[in-house]
Each structure stands twice: as structure tokens, then as C-alpha cells.
Amino acid sequence: MKFFIDTANLAQIKEAQELGVLDGVTTNPSLMAKEGITGRNNILKHYVDICNIVDGDVSAEVISTDLESMIKEGEELAELHEQIVVKIPMIKDGIKAIKYFSDKGIRTNCTLVFSAGQALLAAKAGASYVSPFIGRLDDISTDGLNLISEIRLIYDNYGFKTEILAASIRHTMHIIDCAKIGADVMTGALSSIEGLLKHPLTDSGLAKFLEDYQKGN
């Protein structure tokens, strides 16, 4: 399972990279705005800065919603760095854009996916990644993890190469559950990844080891 961090904060990306388990980064306009990154040139530069920190894929999202503009914007993003994956929304023109980019050899991440049917269309169009937002489904009392299971079954049935990127991860157990049911990638906050480190028996065991060492030395 690949671990992506969902942020535009360079310090958090560096921290995750130093942990040694980071495989990539996902971003979106909201995350850019949260870090005070505004203006087209500043945003493009920030994507390159992220690519220079991590070794893996960096999803960069288009703002446009019509086909012609998405293609223009996506090609500009793809030219920034070889690690860039163009993030495209799950809309009709978005599927057309994914097909266009797939034919051109440009990798894509189909975002804002909330149903198995949407994920099937994205895979048919040639998306490199599909991003089901499981946390947002949980927020409306719908089982987000079940969506991951449905997509996994469909993709396995037909041998689709599209990777399932579990997005909108809310907490550490989401990561464990997604790993159990076969998500290829998770993306979430640094805190959710670091949460995997924690267990009270580890803490108490280490404290006991150190206590016993001090007694004998």
C-alpha cells in the first residue's frame, strides 16, 4: 500500500518524507489556499517545490471544468515536472479529458469519486488513479469503506490497472481498514500516518526496558 500525504504544507511533507514511508503527495485548491498559496505562478512554483521534496507522484488539480480548458491547464501542469499527475474532477468533460491525457501518455487522478459507477468510467477512460472520498461519505452516514470494496471487486474482475487511491482519510483506522480491503494508495494528514506508530503497550514496554536498564547501570 502506498502512503500519500494530503497537504500543501512543505514542512509536513518534509516530515513525512523523513519518516521514510512517503510515496507521494495529493493537493487541491483548498489545501493551497490554506497555506496562503495564491496566484497561478505561485501555485505552479509550489507544485515544483513539492516535487523537489518527494520521490513519488504529486497530484496537481485543474481548476477548469470544460474540456478545452482542462486540457490546456492539464498539459501545463504535466510539463512542470515528471512526477506530476494531473488531477481531474469526475464530470463528463473530466472523463473526456482523462481519455485525452491517457492517449497522450499523461497520467491522471480522477477526483471527487463517490460511486462504483464513477470509478468504472474513470478506469475505462484510462485514469492512473481514482480517488474515492471515503471520509465525506462517512460524514453523510454512508459506508465509505464499502465503496472501496466495490471498486476493488470491479477492477479485479476486469483487470483494470487504475490504482484505487483512498482519499478523505479521517483517522488512522481508516488506513488500516483500507489496507485490509485492498486500496492501492491512501492519502491523508500526517497525523493519521503518525498514528500508526502509537500503541500504549509499546510506550509502557519501552519505559520498563529503560527503567530496568537504569537499575543495572
PDB file of C-alpha atoms in Angstrom:
ATOM      1  CA  MET A   1       0.000   0.000   0.000  1.00  0.00           C
ATOM      2  CA  LYS A   2       1.330   3.424  -0.962  1.00  0.00           C
ATOM      3  CA  PHE A   3       1.216   6.287   1.529  1.00  0.00           C
ATOM      4  CA  PHE A   4       0.482   9.761   0.174  1.00  0.00           C
ATOM      5  CA  ILE A   5       0.162  12.878   2.315  1.00  0.00           C
ATOM      6  CA  ASP A   6      -2.754  15.190   1.560  1.00  0.00           C
ATOM      7  CA  THR A   7      -1.404  18.691   2.110  1.00  0.00           C
ATOM      8  CA  ALA A   8       0.380  21.636   0.544  1.00  0.00           C
ATOM      9  CA  ASN A   9       2.400  22.312   3.710  1.00  0.00           C
ATOM     10  CA  LEU A  10       6.065  21.870   2.834  1.00  0.00           C
ATOM     11  CA  ALA A  11       7.156  21.296   6.439  1.00  0.00           C
ATOM     12  CA  GLN A  12       4.677  18.442   6.859  1.00  0.00           C
ATOM     13  CA  ILE A  13       5.707  16.945   3.521  1.00  0.00           C
ATOM     14  CA  LYS A  14       9.369  17.057   4.593  1.00  0.00           C
ATOM     15  CA  GLU A  15       8.490  15.417   7.921  1.00  0.00           C
ATOM     16  CA  ALA A  16       6.598  12.618   6.163  1.00  0.00           C
ATOM     17  CA  GLN A  17       9.458  12.165   3.682  1.00  0.00           C
ATOM     18  CA  GLU A  18      11.970  11.888   6.530  1.00  0.00           C
ATOM     19  CA  LEU A  19       9.832   9.197   8.129  1.00  0.00           C
ATOM     20  CA  GLY A  20      10.816   7.046   5.170  1.00  0.00           C
ATOM     21  CA  VAL A  21       7.401   5.728   4.164  1.00  0.00           C
ATOM     22  CA  LEU A  22       6.093   8.502   1.903  1.00  0.00           C
ATOM     23  CA  ASP A  23       5.217   7.547  -1.669  1.00  0.00           C
ATOM     24  CA  GLY A  24       3.619  10.755  -2.926  1.00  0.00           C
ATOM     25  CA  VAL A  25       1.520  13.858  -2.317  1.00  0.00           C
ATOM     26  CA  THR A  26      -2.005  14.954  -3.172  1.00  0.00           C
ATOM     27  CA  THR A  27      -3.113  18.558  -3.171  1.00  0.00           C
ATOM     28  CA  ASN A  28      -6.146  20.611  -4.135  1.00  0.00           C
ATOM     29  CA  PRO A  29      -7.112  24.296  -4.361  1.00  0.00           C
ATOM     30  CA  SER A  30      -8.424  24.296  -0.787  1.00  0.00           C
ATOM     31  CA  LEU A  31      -5.124  22.970   0.575  1.00  0.00           C
ATOM     32  CA  MET A  32      -3.179  25.549  -1.427  1.00  0.00           C
ATOM     33  CA  ALA A  33      -5.367  28.345  -0.084  1.00  0.00           C
ATOM     34  CA  LYS A  34      -4.912  27.042   3.464  1.00  0.00           C
ATOM     35  CA  GLU A  35      -1.158  27.584   3.106  1.00  0.00           C
ATOM     36  CA  GLY A  36      -1.651  31.047   1.631  1.00  0.00           C
ATOM     37  CA  ILE A  37      -0.512  29.966  -1.841  1.00  0.00           C
ATOM     38  CA  THR A  38      -2.438  32.140  -4.300  1.00  0.00           C
ATOM     39  CA  GLY A  39      -1.901  33.292  -7.856  1.00  0.00           C
ATOM     40  CA  ARG A  40      -1.237  30.977 -10.781  1.00  0.00           C
ATOM     41  CA  ASN A  41       2.537  31.406 -10.853  1.00  0.00           C
ATOM     42  CA  ASN A  42       2.901  30.877  -7.108  1.00  0.00           C
ATOM     43  CA  ILE A  43       0.780  27.739  -7.257  1.00  0.00           C
ATOM     44  CA  LEU A  44       2.809  26.285 -10.137  1.00  0.00           C
ATOM     45  CA  LYS A  45       6.063  27.039  -8.317  1.00  0.00           C
ATOM     46  CA  HIS A  46       4.707  25.380  -5.189  1.00  0.00           C
ATOM     47  CA  TYR A  47       3.990  22.177  -7.112  1.00  0.00           C
ATOM     48  CA  VAL A  48       7.601  22.106  -8.275  1.00  0.00           C
ATOM     49  CA  ASP A  49       8.782  22.731  -4.705  1.00  0.00           C
ATOM     50  CA  ILE A  50       6.766  19.705  -3.575  1.00  0.00           C
ATOM     51  CA  CYS A  51       8.218  17.556  -6.359  1.00  0.00           C
ATOM     52  CA  ASN A  52      11.700  18.519  -5.223  1.00  0.00           C
ATOM     53  CA  ILE A  53      10.987  17.136  -1.738  1.00  0.00           C
ATOM     54  CA  VAL A  54       9.360  13.787  -2.542  1.00  0.00           C
ATOM     55  CA  ASP A  55      10.368  10.932  -4.819  1.00  0.00           C
ATOM     56  CA  GLY A  56       6.883   9.843  -5.875  1.00  0.00           C
ATOM     57  CA  ASP A  57       3.803  11.150  -7.657  1.00  0.00           C
ATOM     58  CA  VAL A  58       2.366  14.589  -6.921  1.00  0.00           C
ATOM     59  CA  SER A  59      -1.272  15.172  -7.866  1.00  0.00           C
ATOM     60  CA  ALA A  60      -1.874  18.698  -9.172  1.00  0.00           C
ATOM     61  CA  GLU A  61      -5.505  19.661  -9.704  1.00  0.00           C
ATOM     62  CA  VAL A  62      -7.003  21.561 -12.617  1.00  0.00           C
ATOM     63  CA  ILE A  63      -9.388  24.402 -11.810  1.00  0.00           C
ATOM     64  CA  SER A  64     -11.264  24.410 -15.125  1.00  0.00           C
ATOM     65  CA  THR A  65     -14.445  22.424 -15.711  1.00  0.00           C
ATOM     66  CA  ASP A  66     -14.753  22.493 -19.513  1.00  0.00           C
ATOM     67  CA  LEU A  67     -12.831  20.094 -21.745  1.00  0.00           C
ATOM     68  CA  GLU A  68     -10.739  22.578 -23.723  1.00  0.00           C
ATOM     69  CA  SER A  69      -9.607  24.464 -20.627  1.00  0.00           C
ATOM     70  CA  MET A  70      -8.892  21.284 -18.657  1.00  0.00           C
ATOM     71  CA  ILE A  71      -6.681  20.010 -21.466  1.00  0.00           C
ATOM     72  CA  LYS A  72      -4.788  23.294 -21.666  1.00  0.00           C
ATOM     73  CA  GLU A  73      -4.357  23.507 -17.917  1.00  0.00           C
ATOM     74  CA  GLY A  74      -3.512  19.829 -17.517  1.00  0.00           C
ATOM     75  CA  GLU A  75      -0.813  19.952 -20.181  1.00  0.00           C
ATOM     76  CA  GLU A  76       0.726  22.952 -18.442  1.00  0.00           C
ATOM     77  CA  LEU A  77       0.752  21.087 -15.129  1.00  0.00           C
ATOM     78  CA  ALA A  78       2.222  17.930 -16.667  1.00  0.00           C
ATOM     79  CA  GLU A  79       5.080  19.940 -18.157  1.00  0.00           C
ATOM     80  CA  LEU A  80       6.113  21.244 -14.731  1.00  0.00           C
ATOM     81  CA  HIS A  81       7.756  18.018 -13.586  1.00  0.00           C
ATOM     82  CA  GLU A  82       7.819  14.332 -14.485  1.00  0.00           C
ATOM     83  CA  GLN A  83       6.289  13.452 -11.093  1.00  0.00           C
ATOM     84  CA  ILE A  84       3.126  15.473 -11.706  1.00  0.00           C
ATOM     85  CA  VAL A  85      -0.149  13.566 -12.051  1.00  0.00           C
ATOM     86  CA  VAL A  86      -2.989  15.720 -13.402  1.00  0.00           C
ATOM     87  CA  LYS A  87      -5.971  15.683 -11.064  1.00  0.00           C
ATOM     88  CA  ILE A  88      -9.290  15.806 -12.948  1.00  0.00           C
ATOM     89  CA  PRO A  89     -12.806  16.069 -11.468  1.00  0.00           C
ATOM     90  CA  MET A  90     -15.376  13.311 -12.023  1.00  0.00           C
ATOM     91  CA  ILE A  91     -17.593  15.149 -14.508  1.00  0.00           C
ATOM     92  CA  LYS A  92     -18.500  14.410 -18.126  1.00  0.00           C
ATOM     93  CA  ASP A  93     -15.822  16.653 -19.601  1.00  0.00           C
ATOM     94  CA  GLY A  94     -13.456  15.307 -16.967  1.00  0.00           C
ATOM     95  CA  ILE A  95     -13.834  11.780 -18.332  1.00  0.00           C
ATOM     96  CA  LYS A  96     -13.189  13.095 -21.839  1.00  0.00           C
ATOM     97  CA  ALA A  97     -10.073  14.867 -20.572  1.00  0.00           C
ATOM     98  CA  ILE A  98      -8.833  11.708 -18.842  1.00  0.00           C
ATOM     99  CA  LYS A  99      -9.196   9.794 -22.106  1.00  0.00           C
ATOM    100  CA  TYR A 100      -7.318  12.540 -23.947  1.00  0.00           C
ATOM    101  CA  PHE A 101      -4.480  12.558 -21.429  1.00  0.00           C
ATOM    102  CA  SER A 102      -4.338   8.767 -21.339  1.00  0.00           C
ATOM    103  CA  ASP A 103      -3.886   8.663 -25.116  1.00  0.00           C
ATOM    104  CA  LYS A 104      -1.091  11.259 -24.771  1.00  0.00           C
ATOM    105  CA  GLY A 105       0.700   9.310 -22.047  1.00  0.00           C
ATOM    106  CA  ILE A 106      -0.090  11.885 -19.352  1.00  0.00           C
ATOM    107  CA  ARG A 107      -1.025  10.324 -16.010  1.00  0.00           C
ATOM    108  CA  THR A 108      -4.236  11.369 -14.279  1.00  0.00           C
ATOM    109  CA  ASN A 109      -6.015  11.154 -10.934  1.00  0.00           C
ATOM    110  CA  CYS A 110      -9.814  11.202 -11.167  1.00  0.00           C
ATOM    111  CA  THR A 111     -11.007  13.009  -8.052  1.00  0.00           C
ATOM    112  CA  LEU A 112     -14.328  13.511  -6.234  1.00  0.00           C
ATOM    113  CA  VAL A 113     -15.466   9.932  -6.838  1.00  0.00           C
ATOM    114  CA  PHE A 114     -18.398   8.779  -4.724  1.00  0.00           C
ATOM    115  CA  SER A 115     -19.771   5.710  -6.540  1.00  0.00           C
ATOM    116  CA  ALA A 116     -18.569   2.483  -8.120  1.00  0.00           C
ATOM    117  CA  GLY A 117     -20.072   3.585 -11.443  1.00  0.00           C
ATOM    118  CA  GLN A 118     -17.958   6.726 -11.460  1.00  0.00           C
ATOM    119  CA  ALA A 119     -14.859   4.653 -10.672  1.00  0.00           C
ATOM    120  CA  LEU A 120     -15.689   2.281 -13.535  1.00  0.00           C
ATOM    121  CA  LEU A 121     -15.942   5.172 -16.008  1.00  0.00           C
ATOM    122  CA  ALA A 122     -12.639   6.619 -14.808  1.00  0.00           C
ATOM    123  CA  ALA A 123     -10.885   3.286 -15.286  1.00  0.00           C
ATOM    124  CA  LYS A 124     -12.422   2.821 -18.740  1.00  0.00           C
ATOM    125  CA  ALA A 125     -11.126   6.265 -19.729  1.00  0.00           C
ATOM    126  CA  GLY A 126      -7.620   5.303 -18.599  1.00  0.00           C
ATOM    127  CA  ALA A 127      -7.178   7.118 -15.287  1.00  0.00           C
ATOM    128  CA  SER A 128      -3.947   6.269 -13.473  1.00  0.00           C
ATOM    129  CA  TYR A 129      -5.617   6.794 -10.098  1.00  0.00           C
ATOM    130  CA  VAL A 130      -9.204   7.032  -8.933  1.00  0.00           C
ATOM    131  CA  SER A 131      -9.899   8.890  -5.697  1.00  0.00           C
ATOM    132  CA  PRO A 132     -12.999   7.779  -3.760  1.00  0.00           C
ATOM    133  CA  PHE A 133     -13.614  10.197  -0.875  1.00  0.00           C
ATOM    134  CA  ILE A 134     -14.452   7.799   1.922  1.00  0.00           C
ATOM    135  CA  GLY A 135     -14.461  10.326   4.765  1.00  0.00           C
ATOM    136  CA  ARG A 136     -17.009  12.553   3.079  1.00  0.00           C
ATOM    137  CA  LEU A 137     -19.274   9.533   2.559  1.00  0.00           C
ATOM    138  CA  ASP A 138     -18.932   8.656   6.241  1.00  0.00           C
ATOM    139  CA  ASP A 139     -19.927  12.254   7.034  1.00  0.00           C
ATOM    140  CA  ILE A 140     -23.345  11.655   5.453  1.00  0.00           C
ATOM    141  CA  SER A 141     -23.872   8.256   7.138  1.00  0.00           C
ATOM    142  CA  THR A 142     -22.783   6.249   4.080  1.00  0.00           C
ATOM    143  CA  ASP A 143     -20.181   3.475   4.298  1.00  0.00           C
ATOM    144  CA  GLY A 144     -17.124   4.857   2.525  1.00  0.00           C
ATOM    145  CA  LEU A 145     -15.160   1.655   3.039  1.00  0.00           C
ATOM    146  CA  ASN A 146     -17.834  -0.332   1.220  1.00  0.00           C
ATOM    147  CA  LEU A 147     -17.198   1.832  -1.831  1.00  0.00           C
ATOM    148  CA  ILE A 148     -13.527   0.842  -1.755  1.00  0.00           C
ATOM    149  CA  SER A 149     -14.568  -2.838  -1.632  1.00  0.00           C
ATOM    150  CA  GLU A 150     -16.931  -2.413  -4.600  1.00  0.00           C
ATOM    151  CA  ILE A 151     -14.288  -0.690  -6.709  1.00  0.00           C
ATOM    152  CA  ARG A 152     -11.680  -3.314  -5.790  1.00  0.00           C
ATOM    153  CA  LEU A 153     -14.037  -6.102  -6.907  1.00  0.00           C
ATOM    154  CA  ILE A 154     -14.848  -4.415 -10.213  1.00  0.00           C
ATOM    155  CA  TYR A 155     -11.246  -3.590 -11.028  1.00  0.00           C
ATOM    156  CA  ASP A 156     -10.122  -7.122 -10.184  1.00  0.00           C
ATOM    157  CA  ASN A 157     -12.926  -8.615 -12.281  1.00  0.00           C
ATOM    158  CA  TYR A 158     -11.703  -6.881 -15.422  1.00  0.00           C
ATOM    159  CA  GLY A 159      -8.007  -6.347 -14.768  1.00  0.00           C
ATOM    160  CA  PHE A 160      -8.103  -2.552 -14.720  1.00  0.00           C
ATOM    161  CA  LYS A 161      -4.697  -1.049 -13.955  1.00  0.00           C
ATOM    162  CA  THR A 162      -6.167   2.086 -12.364  1.00  0.00           C
ATOM    163  CA  GLU A 163      -4.988   2.373  -8.753  1.00  0.00           C
ATOM    164  CA  ILE A 164      -7.545   2.946  -6.002  1.00  0.00           C
ATOM    165  CA  LEU A 165      -6.456   5.994  -4.017  1.00  0.00           C
ATOM    166  CA  ALA A 166      -8.475   6.167  -0.798  1.00  0.00           C
ATOM    167  CA  ALA A 167      -8.956   9.886  -0.186  1.00  0.00           C
ATOM    168  CA  SER A 168     -10.551  11.938   2.578  1.00  0.00           C
ATOM    169  CA  ILE A 169      -8.920   9.694   5.178  1.00  0.00           C
ATOM    170  CA  ARG A 170     -10.151  10.905   8.561  1.00  0.00           C
ATOM    171  CA  HIS A 171      -8.097   8.853  11.020  1.00  0.00           C
ATOM    172  CA  THR A 172      -5.625   6.027  11.493  1.00  0.00           C
ATOM    173  CA  MET A 173      -8.219   3.231  11.469  1.00  0.00           C
ATOM    174  CA  HIS A 174      -9.299   4.348   8.020  1.00  0.00           C
ATOM    175  CA  ILE A 175      -5.776   3.475   6.845  1.00  0.00           C
ATOM    176  CA  ILE A 176      -5.884   0.014   8.446  1.00  0.00           C
ATOM    177  CA  ASP A 177      -9.350  -0.710   7.058  1.00  0.00           C
ATOM    178  CA  CYS A 178      -8.368   0.445   3.554  1.00  0.00           C
ATOM    179  CA  ALA A 179      -5.288  -1.769   3.680  1.00  0.00           C
ATOM    180  CA  LYS A 180      -7.435  -4.763   4.652  1.00  0.00           C
ATOM    181  CA  ILE A 181      -9.792  -4.368   1.707  1.00  0.00           C
ATOM    182  CA  GLY A 182      -7.124  -3.700  -0.892  1.00  0.00           C
ATOM    183  CA  ALA A 183      -6.847   0.031  -1.559  1.00  0.00           C
ATOM    184  CA  ASP A 184      -3.667   0.626  -3.538  1.00  0.00           C
ATOM    185  CA  VAL A 185      -2.989   4.026  -2.004  1.00  0.00           C
ATOM    186  CA  MET A 186      -4.145   6.106   0.951  1.00  0.00           C
ATOM    187  CA  THR A 187      -3.864   9.856   1.241  1.00  0.00           C
ATOM    188  CA  GLY A 188      -4.410  11.708   4.463  1.00  0.00           C
ATOM    189  CA  ALA A 189      -2.984  14.049   7.047  1.00  0.00           C
ATOM    190  CA  LEU A 190       0.440  13.480   8.591  1.00  0.00           C
ATOM    191  CA  SER A 191      -1.289  12.858  11.924  1.00  0.00           C
ATOM    192  CA  SER A 192      -3.191   9.871  10.528  1.00  0.00           C
ATOM    193  CA  ILE A 193       0.045   8.303   9.279  1.00  0.00           C
ATOM    194  CA  GLU A 194       1.922   9.005  12.507  1.00  0.00           C
ATOM    195  CA  GLY A 195      -0.985   7.478  14.400  1.00  0.00           C
ATOM    196  CA  LEU A 196       0.148   4.085  13.115  1.00  0.00           C
ATOM    197  CA  LEU A 197       3.225   4.432  15.328  1.00  0.00           C
ATOM    198  CA  LYS A 198       1.260   4.576  18.531  1.00  0.00           C
ATOM    199  CA  HIS A 199       0.342   1.809  20.954  1.00  0.00           C
ATOM    200  CA  PRO A 200       0.206   2.034  24.768  1.00  0.00           C
ATOM    201  CA  LEU A 201       1.944  -1.323  25.188  1.00  0.00           C
ATOM    202  CA  THR A 202       4.855  -0.058  23.093  1.00  0.00           C
ATOM    203  CA  ASP A 203       5.121   3.001  25.339  1.00  0.00           C
ATOM    204  CA  SER A 204       4.861   1.044  28.588  1.00  0.00           C
ATOM    205  CA  GLY A 205       7.201  -1.675  27.339  1.00  0.00           C
ATOM    206  CA  LEU A 206       9.880   0.836  26.351  1.00  0.00           C
ATOM    207  CA  ALA A 207       9.512   2.639  29.670  1.00  0.00           C
ATOM    208  CA  LYS A 208      10.003  -0.675  31.510  1.00  0.00           C
ATOM    209  CA  PHE A 209      13.079  -1.575  29.435  1.00  0.00           C
ATOM    210  CA  LEU A 210      14.659   1.807  30.163  1.00  0.00           C
ATOM    211  CA  GLU A 211      13.759   1.591  33.841  1.00  0.00           C
ATOM    212  CA  ASP A 212      15.370  -1.835  34.146  1.00  0.00           C
ATOM    213  CA  TYR A 213      18.458  -0.636  32.282  1.00  0.00           C
ATOM    214  CA  GLN A 214      18.885   2.276  34.688  1.00  0.00           C
ATOM    215  CA  LYS A 215      18.697  -0.088  37.653  1.00  0.00           C
ATOM    216  CA  GLY A 216      21.605  -2.152  36.393  1.00  0.00           C
ATOM    217  CA  ASN A 217      23.855   0.621  35.064  1.00  0.00           C
TER     218      ASN A 217
END
